[in-house]
Amino acid sequence: MAGFASFVFSLGALLYVTEFDEKLLAAIVAGAFCLLVSYIASERPNSESARALSALSERLMAVEAGDLVSPAPAPLRRAMPVLASAVDTLFAEVRASIENAHALGMYDPVTSLPNRLHFRSEADKLLSERKPDQRSAMLFVDLDRFKMVNDSLGHARGDQLLIMVGNRLRVVVNAEFAGKASMRPLLARLAGDEFTIFFPEAERARVERIARRIALEIAEPFEISSHSVDIGASIGVALAPDHGTTVEALMRSADVAMYRAKSNGGGQHCIFNKELAAEHQEKLQTELALSQAVQRGEFLLAFQPQMSLLTGEVAGAEALLRWNHPVDGMRLPSSFIPVAERSGIIAEIGDWVLAEMAATLSAWSREGFDGRIAINISPRQLDRADFFAKLRSTFAQADVPLSLVELEFTESAAMEASDTVLIEIGALRLDGARIALDDFGTGYSNLARLRTIPLDRVKIDPSLILGIESSEKARVILQAVIQLIKGIGCEVVAEAVETAAQADILRAMGCDTVQGFVFAPAMFEDEFVNWTSNAVRSSKSVA
């Protein structure tokens, strides 16, 4: 518009002041010149901005190809320096965010060690580079007694302990670094109190030496906030290619070996072998069969009478689980309960036991049986929020009063039970159920807490009864335990009593009730009902 106005103005002016002659051409040229100048003046800034924005568009499109490093383009920096600076700042922040996200995704935030994802990726890469004649080693490290630290000192102190453990493991790993980057050991924290170390090149003797050193390093006390903390480490070792050629296979083998080291007392290492492999395979098969056993109706209940040492009468019985395996035949609880506990199938089995026991007691009570039956409760069942409501509902629907039921909890489960669980147990006791503490003397007991747990009976572990006929020390310990139980106002029950001599000693020490082969074995329902009827009619007396 400016150029056009200039042209018209110049043309009109020249025509007004001159004749219409050869100067007309000069007027046209002058107006065209003004038009050109105005066009250039107005169009040049627009063209500069357009080129700058086009360069910015091309830079942004380069992000799709992964370019987050290149600076803002030169045309943008010349035409729009403020926008160019903003673009550079934006890409710098994006790069920093990506690096932080990568660190969070690949490293443990507590110890700063590689996490499970990072470890698997790097170990898989190192394994793929392994030469055919080269041996590698996977170490699985699990801390002993770490839960006690968390419970007593809190999770913040627990995290501090994990950092210190990670630092000690770094010392061991760095000491084994021979200077060749590709052979550097890989240390990681998998989860909780589990660490793992992969050695790309290591012979068996060297691996055992490293495992022993780790056990000794972790066994040294840790100083945390003026507290001296003693823990240990159970270490499982797997070697490639003997125990696996993939990261998953080696970690599985090392994990199995670690559990064996822990079951042997902890604070030591164990190398995976054929025996452990066979045992692990059997556990897997047992776990698979257990998952189908309830639906197939393969479980049965056996009942072992409990005899009163005061009256000689049948004081009740304990319901014991049996598995009628389709191939192995009748299996005792010790052969499958640990597997069921670890896999979680015990919760389903526990539900079946409650339902079966409710139906059995309902039928027995109609026939005049009023004895109390003890049922074992798994710690896994206590973890379920609906356990107590389901237990009450099961017996209520069968019209069985809780006064016919005795619930047995293991010593460790009772010691670790939350206040909510203890309140629920106390409510069951108020409603008539009797509460028993099983296997007393084998686990960790807080004697002060023992006074606050709602209890009626305490069952002495069979290991405390073993050898009391011949060992004075065994009798002294047993007598002390019985007096302790009596002191908190509970009845004393001894199980696995095998001889009359043991029964006589227990009676003299003040034991109230016994069960074991010396009086009667565990029997299935029909045999138990007949045995109980005969015992009542003949007034069997322990004396």
XYZ file of C-alpha atoms in Angstrom:
543
model
C 0.000 0.000 0.000
C 2.880 2.367 0.805
C 4.554 1.684 -2.541
C 1.309 2.124 -4.471
C 0.542 5.397 -2.721
C 4.059 6.661 -3.456
C 3.651 5.800 -7.160
C 0.286 7.601 -7.472
C 1.519 10.644 -5.567
C 4.698 10.976 -7.657
C 2.825 10.487 -10.940
C 0.187 13.076 -10.038
C 2.760 15.609 -8.906
C 4.847 15.352 -12.049
C 1.768 15.622 -14.322
C 0.547 18.688 -12.451
C 3.747 20.634 -12.665
C 4.738 19.672 -16.246
C 3.273 19.217 -19.683
C 2.204 15.758 -20.853
C 5.399 15.088 -22.757
C 8.526 13.056 -22.462
C 8.613 13.601 -18.694
C 5.759 11.103 -18.385
C 8.268 8.311 -18.689
C 10.378 9.862 -15.938
C 7.324 10.008 -13.652
C 6.530 6.351 -14.263
C 10.130 5.344 -13.531
C 10.204 7.449 -10.353
C 6.936 5.919 -9.100
C 8.098 2.382 -9.887
C 11.288 3.049 -7.982
C 9.321 4.189 -4.931
C 7.143 1.054 -5.191
C 10.205 -1.187 -5.302
C 11.799 0.497 -2.296
C 8.611 0.175 -0.265
C 8.228 -3.506 -1.222
C 11.775 -4.338 -0.209
C 11.404 -2.449 3.053
C 8.251 -4.318 4.003
C 9.108 -7.793 2.688
C 12.660 -8.242 3.991
C 11.762 -8.645 7.711
C 9.003 -11.112 6.810
C 11.410 -13.225 4.746
C 13.997 -13.266 7.581
C 11.385 -14.442 10.101
C 10.091 -17.056 7.705
C 13.561 -18.487 7.181
C 14.172 -18.508 10.956
C 10.889 -20.293 11.670
C 11.555 -22.780 8.902
C 14.958 -23.564 10.410
C 13.310 -24.017 13.839
C 10.769 -26.420 12.355
C 13.541 -28.504 10.826
C 15.362 -28.554 14.205
C 12.256 -29.750 16.011
C 11.673 -32.469 13.429
C 15.223 -33.711 14.108
C 14.083 -34.704 17.621
C 12.199 -37.608 16.065
C 15.559 -38.975 14.918
C 16.909 -38.647 18.468
C 18.791 -35.341 18.114
C 18.574 -33.616 21.496
C 22.082 -32.144 21.369
C 22.289 -29.758 18.381
C 21.915 -26.043 19.266
C 19.277 -23.678 17.888
C 19.867 -22.987 14.110
C 21.854 -19.893 13.048
C 18.975 -18.175 11.165
C 16.826 -18.374 14.309
C 19.668 -17.059 16.457
C 20.116 -14.031 14.101
C 16.443 -13.202 13.671
C 15.076 -14.166 17.079
C 17.907 -14.492 19.640
C 15.536 -14.685 22.643
C 13.592 -17.591 21.104
C 16.872 -19.324 20.185
C 18.054 -19.093 23.783
C 14.725 -20.501 25.009
C 15.031 -23.437 22.588
C 18.549 -24.244 23.847
C 17.335 -24.108 27.485
C 14.371 -26.363 26.705
C 16.531 -29.062 25.119
C 19.012 -28.891 28.022
C 16.162 -29.499 30.511
C 14.791 -32.373 28.414
C 18.218 -34.018 28.317
C 18.575 -33.646 32.106
C 15.093 -35.131 32.703
C 15.850 -38.096 30.463
C 19.152 -38.711 32.248
C 17.392 -38.574 35.652
C 14.681 -40.950 34.474
C 17.323 -43.324 33.141
C 19.148 -43.237 36.480
C 15.929 -43.928 38.382
C 15.037 -46.754 36.042
C 18.461 -48.418 36.088
C 19.848 -47.781 39.589
C 18.660 -48.520 43.099
C 17.814 -45.192 44.811
C 19.025 -46.397 48.250
C 22.444 -47.909 47.491
C 23.048 -46.356 44.028
C 23.880 -49.862 42.788
C 22.424 -51.187 39.517
C 18.885 -52.475 40.009
C 17.377 -55.748 38.780
C 16.618 -54.441 35.280
C 20.094 -52.983 34.784
C 21.777 -56.071 36.238
C 19.906 -58.492 33.977
C 20.712 -56.419 30.909
C 24.434 -56.111 31.666
C 24.852 -59.701 32.871
C 23.079 -60.977 29.760
C 25.502 -58.985 27.610
C 28.534 -60.347 29.493
C 27.234 -63.908 29.250
C 26.764 -63.592 25.497
C 30.438 -62.597 25.203
C 31.614 -65.584 27.264
C 34.054 -67.890 25.499
C 33.192 -71.613 25.301
C 35.918 -72.605 27.783
C 35.330 -69.654 30.113
C 33.599 -70.108 33.493
C 31.413 -67.434 35.027
C 29.833 -67.202 38.481
C 26.604 -65.817 39.896
C 26.437 -65.049 43.634
C 23.088 -64.459 45.337
C 23.475 -62.706 48.712
C 20.578 -62.549 51.192
C 21.026 -60.847 54.569
C 20.250 -62.775 57.758
C 18.205 -61.117 60.531
C 17.641 -57.952 58.501
C 13.932 -57.884 59.370
C 14.814 -57.616 63.053
C 16.811 -54.451 62.292
C 13.859 -52.893 60.459
C 11.489 -53.849 63.261
C 13.699 -52.624 66.106
C 15.426 -49.564 64.596
C 13.009 -48.537 61.843
C 13.149 -48.524 58.053
C 15.354 -45.432 57.872
C 18.066 -47.245 59.837
C 17.409 -50.308 57.706
C 18.140 -48.284 54.561
C 21.299 -46.981 56.212
C 22.363 -50.565 56.889
C 21.717 -51.500 53.248
C 23.994 -48.653 52.132
C 26.762 -49.902 54.433
C 26.330 -53.479 53.194
C 26.524 -52.234 49.604
C 29.763 -50.395 50.395
C 31.326 -53.528 51.917
C 30.311 -55.560 48.896
C 31.886 -52.902 46.652
C 35.169 -53.354 48.533
C 35.108 -57.103 47.876
C 34.167 -56.620 44.217
C 36.812 -53.971 43.593
C 39.441 -56.175 45.215
C 38.632 -58.855 42.625
C 38.909 -56.428 39.678
C 41.943 -57.514 37.700
C 42.136 -54.338 35.613
C 40.387 -55.627 32.493
C 37.185 -53.649 32.003
C 35.278 -56.502 30.333
C 36.035 -58.790 33.288
C 34.928 -56.361 35.993
C 32.422 -57.985 38.405
C 28.866 -56.662 38.284
C 27.256 -55.855 41.645
C 23.559 -55.024 42.062
C 20.775 -54.800 44.618
C 17.771 -56.777 43.420
C 15.159 -55.946 46.074
C 14.773 -55.746 49.849
C 17.879 -57.249 51.432
C 18.913 -59.214 48.336
C 22.138 -58.471 46.464
C 23.718 -60.278 43.561
C 27.187 -60.328 42.009
C 28.129 -61.635 38.578
C 31.747 -62.520 37.792
C 32.242 -62.845 33.999
C 35.375 -64.948 34.553
C 35.961 -66.902 37.761
C 37.023 -70.430 38.644
C 35.303 -72.436 41.388
C 38.109 -72.046 43.941
C 38.209 -68.299 43.444
C 34.420 -68.038 43.738
C 34.412 -69.978 47.023
C 37.125 -67.691 48.392
C 35.072 -64.639 47.407
C 31.918 -66.092 48.988
C 33.748 -66.788 52.255
C 35.132 -63.262 52.268
C 31.666 -61.783 51.732
C 30.281 -63.845 54.614
C 33.092 -62.622 56.886
C 32.688 -58.980 55.802
C 28.945 -58.939 56.444
C 29.379 -60.747 59.777
C 31.444 -57.837 61.129
C 29.256 -55.546 63.312
C 27.788 -52.390 61.770
C 27.661 -49.159 63.768
C 24.349 -47.386 63.164
C 23.363 -44.391 65.312
C 25.306 -45.645 68.354
C 23.886 -49.148 67.885
C 26.093 -52.140 67.113
C 24.150 -54.267 64.633
C 25.082 -57.904 64.001
C 23.698 -59.562 60.902
C 24.984 -62.202 58.522
C 24.685 -63.234 54.903
C 23.530 -66.450 53.264
C 25.189 -66.816 49.872
C 24.151 -69.040 46.991
C 26.609 -69.716 44.169
C 25.927 -70.899 40.627
C 28.551 -71.494 37.937
C 28.206 -71.168 34.183
C 27.934 -73.290 32.142
C 27.518 -76.081 34.755
C 24.409 -74.647 36.414
C 22.970 -72.615 33.553
C 23.902 -70.566 30.518
C 21.357 -67.757 30.875
C 20.934 -65.067 33.511
C 17.555 -66.491 34.560
C 18.901 -70.026 34.958
C 21.942 -68.900 36.939
C 19.898 -66.662 39.235
C 17.427 -69.485 39.852
C 20.221 -71.922 40.710
C 21.974 -69.379 42.955
C 18.660 -68.644 44.693
C 18.093 -72.337 45.436
C 21.628 -72.637 46.826
C 21.113 -69.520 48.953
C 18.012 -71.014 50.598
C 20.018 -74.114 51.458
C 22.725 -71.934 53.049
C 20.051 -70.115 55.052
C 18.387 -73.362 56.158
C 21.802 -74.559 57.358
C 21.970 -71.658 59.800
C 23.021 -68.737 57.599
C 26.311 -66.874 57.617
C 27.755 -69.229 55.000
C 27.762 -70.055 51.309
C 26.451 -73.002 49.340
C 27.242 -74.008 45.758
C 24.434 -75.361 43.611
C 24.729 -79.089 42.828
C 22.788 -82.033 41.411
C 21.229 -82.907 44.762
C 19.848 -79.388 45.149
C 18.640 -79.480 41.562
C 16.746 -82.723 42.183
C 15.320 -81.374 45.431
C 14.224 -78.165 43.734
C 12.587 -80.082 40.902
C 10.711 -82.191 43.423
C 9.475 -79.034 45.155
C 8.248 -77.666 41.836
C 6.404 -80.892 41.117
C 4.954 -80.897 44.638
C 3.812 -77.309 44.211
C 2.113 -78.144 40.918
C 0.401 -81.198 42.410
C -0.679 -79.230 45.489
C -2.428 -76.650 43.326
C -4.699 -79.440 42.043
C -4.976 -81.545 45.209
C -7.812 -79.551 46.816
C -9.993 -79.702 43.712
C -9.322 -83.422 43.365
C -10.226 -84.119 46.987
C -6.862 -85.674 47.836
C -6.578 -84.252 51.377
C -7.725 -86.068 54.495
C -7.807 -85.268 58.199
C -6.355 -87.593 60.809
C -6.952 -87.142 64.533
C -4.467 -87.797 67.326
C -5.975 -88.034 70.834
C -4.705 -85.820 73.632
C -4.679 -87.474 77.071
C -4.972 -85.697 80.406
C -2.193 -86.689 82.802
C -4.411 -85.577 85.680
C -7.533 -87.673 84.958
C -6.361 -90.176 82.349
C -9.266 -89.193 80.094
C -9.299 -88.111 76.473
C -8.979 -84.327 76.662
C -9.460 -83.727 72.957
C -7.550 -84.302 69.761
C -5.442 -82.545 67.189
C -6.509 -82.563 63.542
C -3.536 -83.463 61.334
C -3.461 -83.074 57.574
C -2.686 -85.984 55.267
C -2.250 -85.938 51.498
C -3.361 -89.025 49.614
C -1.001 -88.462 46.682
C -2.063 -90.331 43.517
C 1.490 -91.624 42.949
C 3.350 -91.429 46.277
C 0.484 -92.589 48.466
C -0.173 -91.101 51.907
C 2.165 -88.170 52.580
C 2.791 -86.547 55.958
C 2.629 -82.751 56.413
C 6.402 -82.372 56.702
C 6.749 -83.455 53.065
C 4.485 -80.763 51.601
C 3.521 -78.071 54.143
C 6.811 -76.096 53.753
C 6.250 -76.024 49.978
C 2.633 -74.958 50.463
C 3.717 -72.209 52.866
C 6.316 -70.834 50.506
C 4.071 -70.926 47.433
C 1.001 -69.506 49.175
C -1.171 -72.561 48.438
C -1.435 -73.066 52.197
C -4.213 -70.444 52.309
C -6.427 -72.537 50.038
C -5.550 -75.692 51.976
C -6.337 -73.881 55.222
C -9.791 -72.936 53.928
C -10.438 -76.597 53.104
C -9.320 -77.695 56.590
C -11.695 -75.209 58.261
C -14.643 -76.278 56.106
C -13.908 -79.986 56.588
C -13.431 -79.589 60.330
C -16.689 -77.640 60.659
C -18.617 -80.346 58.808
C -16.977 -83.101 60.875
C -17.651 -81.424 64.233
C -21.227 -80.754 63.181
C -21.773 -84.452 62.514
C -19.971 -85.532 65.692
C -21.884 -83.133 67.939
C -25.191 -84.583 66.703
C -23.909 -87.976 67.843
C -23.041 -86.673 71.295
C -19.315 -85.957 70.922
C -18.341 -82.857 72.919
C -14.541 -83.050 72.777
C -12.442 -80.171 71.556
C -10.449 -80.479 68.310
C -7.246 -78.486 67.762
C -6.608 -77.011 64.308
C -3.262 -75.637 63.119
C -3.353 -72.122 61.676
C -0.698 -71.071 59.172
C 1.023 -67.662 59.414
C 0.005 -67.137 55.784
C -3.650 -67.421 56.785
C -3.181 -64.639 59.339
C -1.945 -62.354 56.554
C -5.375 -62.438 54.930
C -7.684 -59.618 55.993
C -10.787 -61.835 55.768
C -9.392 -64.825 57.679
C -11.143 -64.307 61.015
C -14.466 -63.378 59.420
C -14.288 -66.469 57.196
C -13.398 -68.696 60.161
C -16.385 -67.469 62.155
C -18.694 -67.779 59.171
C -17.541 -71.342 58.408
C -18.309 -72.670 61.884
C -21.494 -70.597 62.257
C -22.935 -71.986 59.009
C -22.210 -75.526 60.248
C -23.846 -74.666 63.589
C -20.657 -75.567 65.468
C -19.938 -73.550 68.636
C -16.433 -72.135 68.945
C -16.149 -73.920 72.310
C -15.440 -77.128 70.349
C -12.482 -75.525 68.546
C -8.895 -74.988 69.607
C -6.699 -72.860 67.340
C -2.966 -73.534 67.311
C -0.575 -70.778 66.253
C 3.154 -71.287 65.801
C 5.495 -69.528 68.194
C 6.984 -67.319 65.470
C 3.540 -66.341 64.119
C 2.340 -65.350 67.587
C 5.467 -63.282 68.267
C 5.175 -61.411 64.950
C 1.388 -60.953 64.984
C 0.123 -57.390 64.776
C -2.016 -55.824 67.489
C -5.039 -56.148 65.178
C -4.488 -59.896 64.848
C -4.060 -60.289 68.607
C -7.341 -58.435 69.177
C -9.111 -60.811 66.779
C -7.588 -63.830 68.532
C -8.665 -62.448 71.878
C -12.219 -61.993 70.579
C -12.330 -65.637 69.460
C -11.145 -66.676 72.911
C -13.895 -64.632 74.559
C -16.420 -66.393 72.307
C -15.337 -69.814 73.537
C -12.458 -70.903 71.323
C -9.268 -72.028 73.053
C -5.956 -70.617 71.896
C -2.741 -72.648 71.887
C 0.869 -71.744 71.145
C 2.500 -74.539 69.121
C 6.149 -75.646 68.896
C 7.199 -73.546 71.895
C 10.948 -73.549 72.452
C 12.129 -73.627 68.834
C 11.793 -70.015 67.751
C 12.432 -66.491 68.956
C 10.174 -65.615 71.901
C 9.770 -62.243 73.512
C 8.916 -63.319 77.061
C 7.416 -59.928 77.912
C 5.147 -60.183 74.871
C 4.214 -63.735 75.876
C 2.305 -62.283 78.831
C 0.119 -60.141 76.571
C -0.872 -62.815 74.035
C -4.331 -64.321 74.715
C -3.430 -67.965 75.469
C -4.933 -71.039 77.114
C -2.361 -73.715 76.326
C 1.285 -73.915 75.281
C 2.586 -76.966 73.411
C 6.198 -77.885 74.096
C 8.222 -78.694 71.000
C 9.244 -82.383 70.720
C 12.921 -81.403 70.608
C 12.724 -80.398 74.295
C 11.366 -83.824 75.264
C 13.951 -85.819 73.389
C 16.440 -87.477 75.745
C 14.833 -86.488 79.056
C 15.043 -90.112 80.265
C 18.858 -90.057 80.183
C 19.968 -86.413 80.246
C 19.899 -84.339 83.403
C 20.441 -81.132 81.401
C 17.443 -81.955 79.200
C 15.284 -82.458 82.299
C 16.459 -79.181 83.855
C 15.640 -77.234 80.697
C 12.263 -78.944 80.321
C 11.370 -78.269 83.959
C 12.250 -74.587 83.531
C 10.089 -74.318 80.406
C 7.126 -75.979 82.137
C 7.430 -73.627 85.102
C 7.582 -70.658 82.743
C 4.382 -71.765 81.004
C 2.666 -72.351 84.331
C 3.817 -68.925 85.453
C 1.828 -67.177 82.708
C -1.272 -69.158 83.646
C -1.384 -71.622 80.749
C -1.811 -75.380 80.507
C 1.206 -77.389 79.365
C 0.837 -79.826 76.467
C 3.624 -82.181 75.375
C 3.465 -83.792 71.942
C 5.411 -86.608 70.303
C 5.648 -88.500 73.611
C 6.989 -91.900 72.605
C 7.677 -93.815 75.826
C 6.028 -94.424 79.185
C 9.211 -93.155 80.880
C 8.799 -89.790 79.142
C 5.152 -89.637 80.228
C 6.097 -90.383 83.855
C 8.717 -87.618 83.887
C 6.302 -85.137 82.324
C 3.623 -86.005 84.888
C 6.101 -85.473 87.718
C 7.113 -82.098 86.283
C 3.527 -80.879 86.191
C 2.667 -81.334 82.511
C -1.124 -81.316 82.039
C -1.715 -83.076 78.715
C 0.238 -85.307 76.347
C -0.179 -86.731 72.888
C 1.976 -89.246 71.069
C 2.404 -92.855 70.020
C 2.778 -93.991 73.615
C -1.008 -93.567 73.920
C -2.415 -93.480 70.393
C -1.296 -92.674 66.857
C -3.114 -90.324 64.516
C -6.238 -92.020 63.133
C -8.702 -91.305 60.378
C -12.270 -90.422 61.290
C -13.920 -93.835 61.600
C -11.062 -95.339 63.567
C -10.849 -92.275 65.814
C -14.574 -92.338 66.600
C -14.388 -96.057 67.505
C -11.231 -95.562 69.575
C -12.788 -92.636 71.455
C -15.978 -94.590 72.158
C -14.015 -97.547 73.527
C -11.824 -95.212 75.610
C -14.881 -93.622 77.209
C -16.662 -96.934 77.856
C -13.637 -98.602 79.382
C -12.601 -95.435 81.289
C -9.024 -95.687 80.044
C -6.585 -94.237 82.488
C -3.059 -93.129 81.874
C -2.198 -94.279 85.356
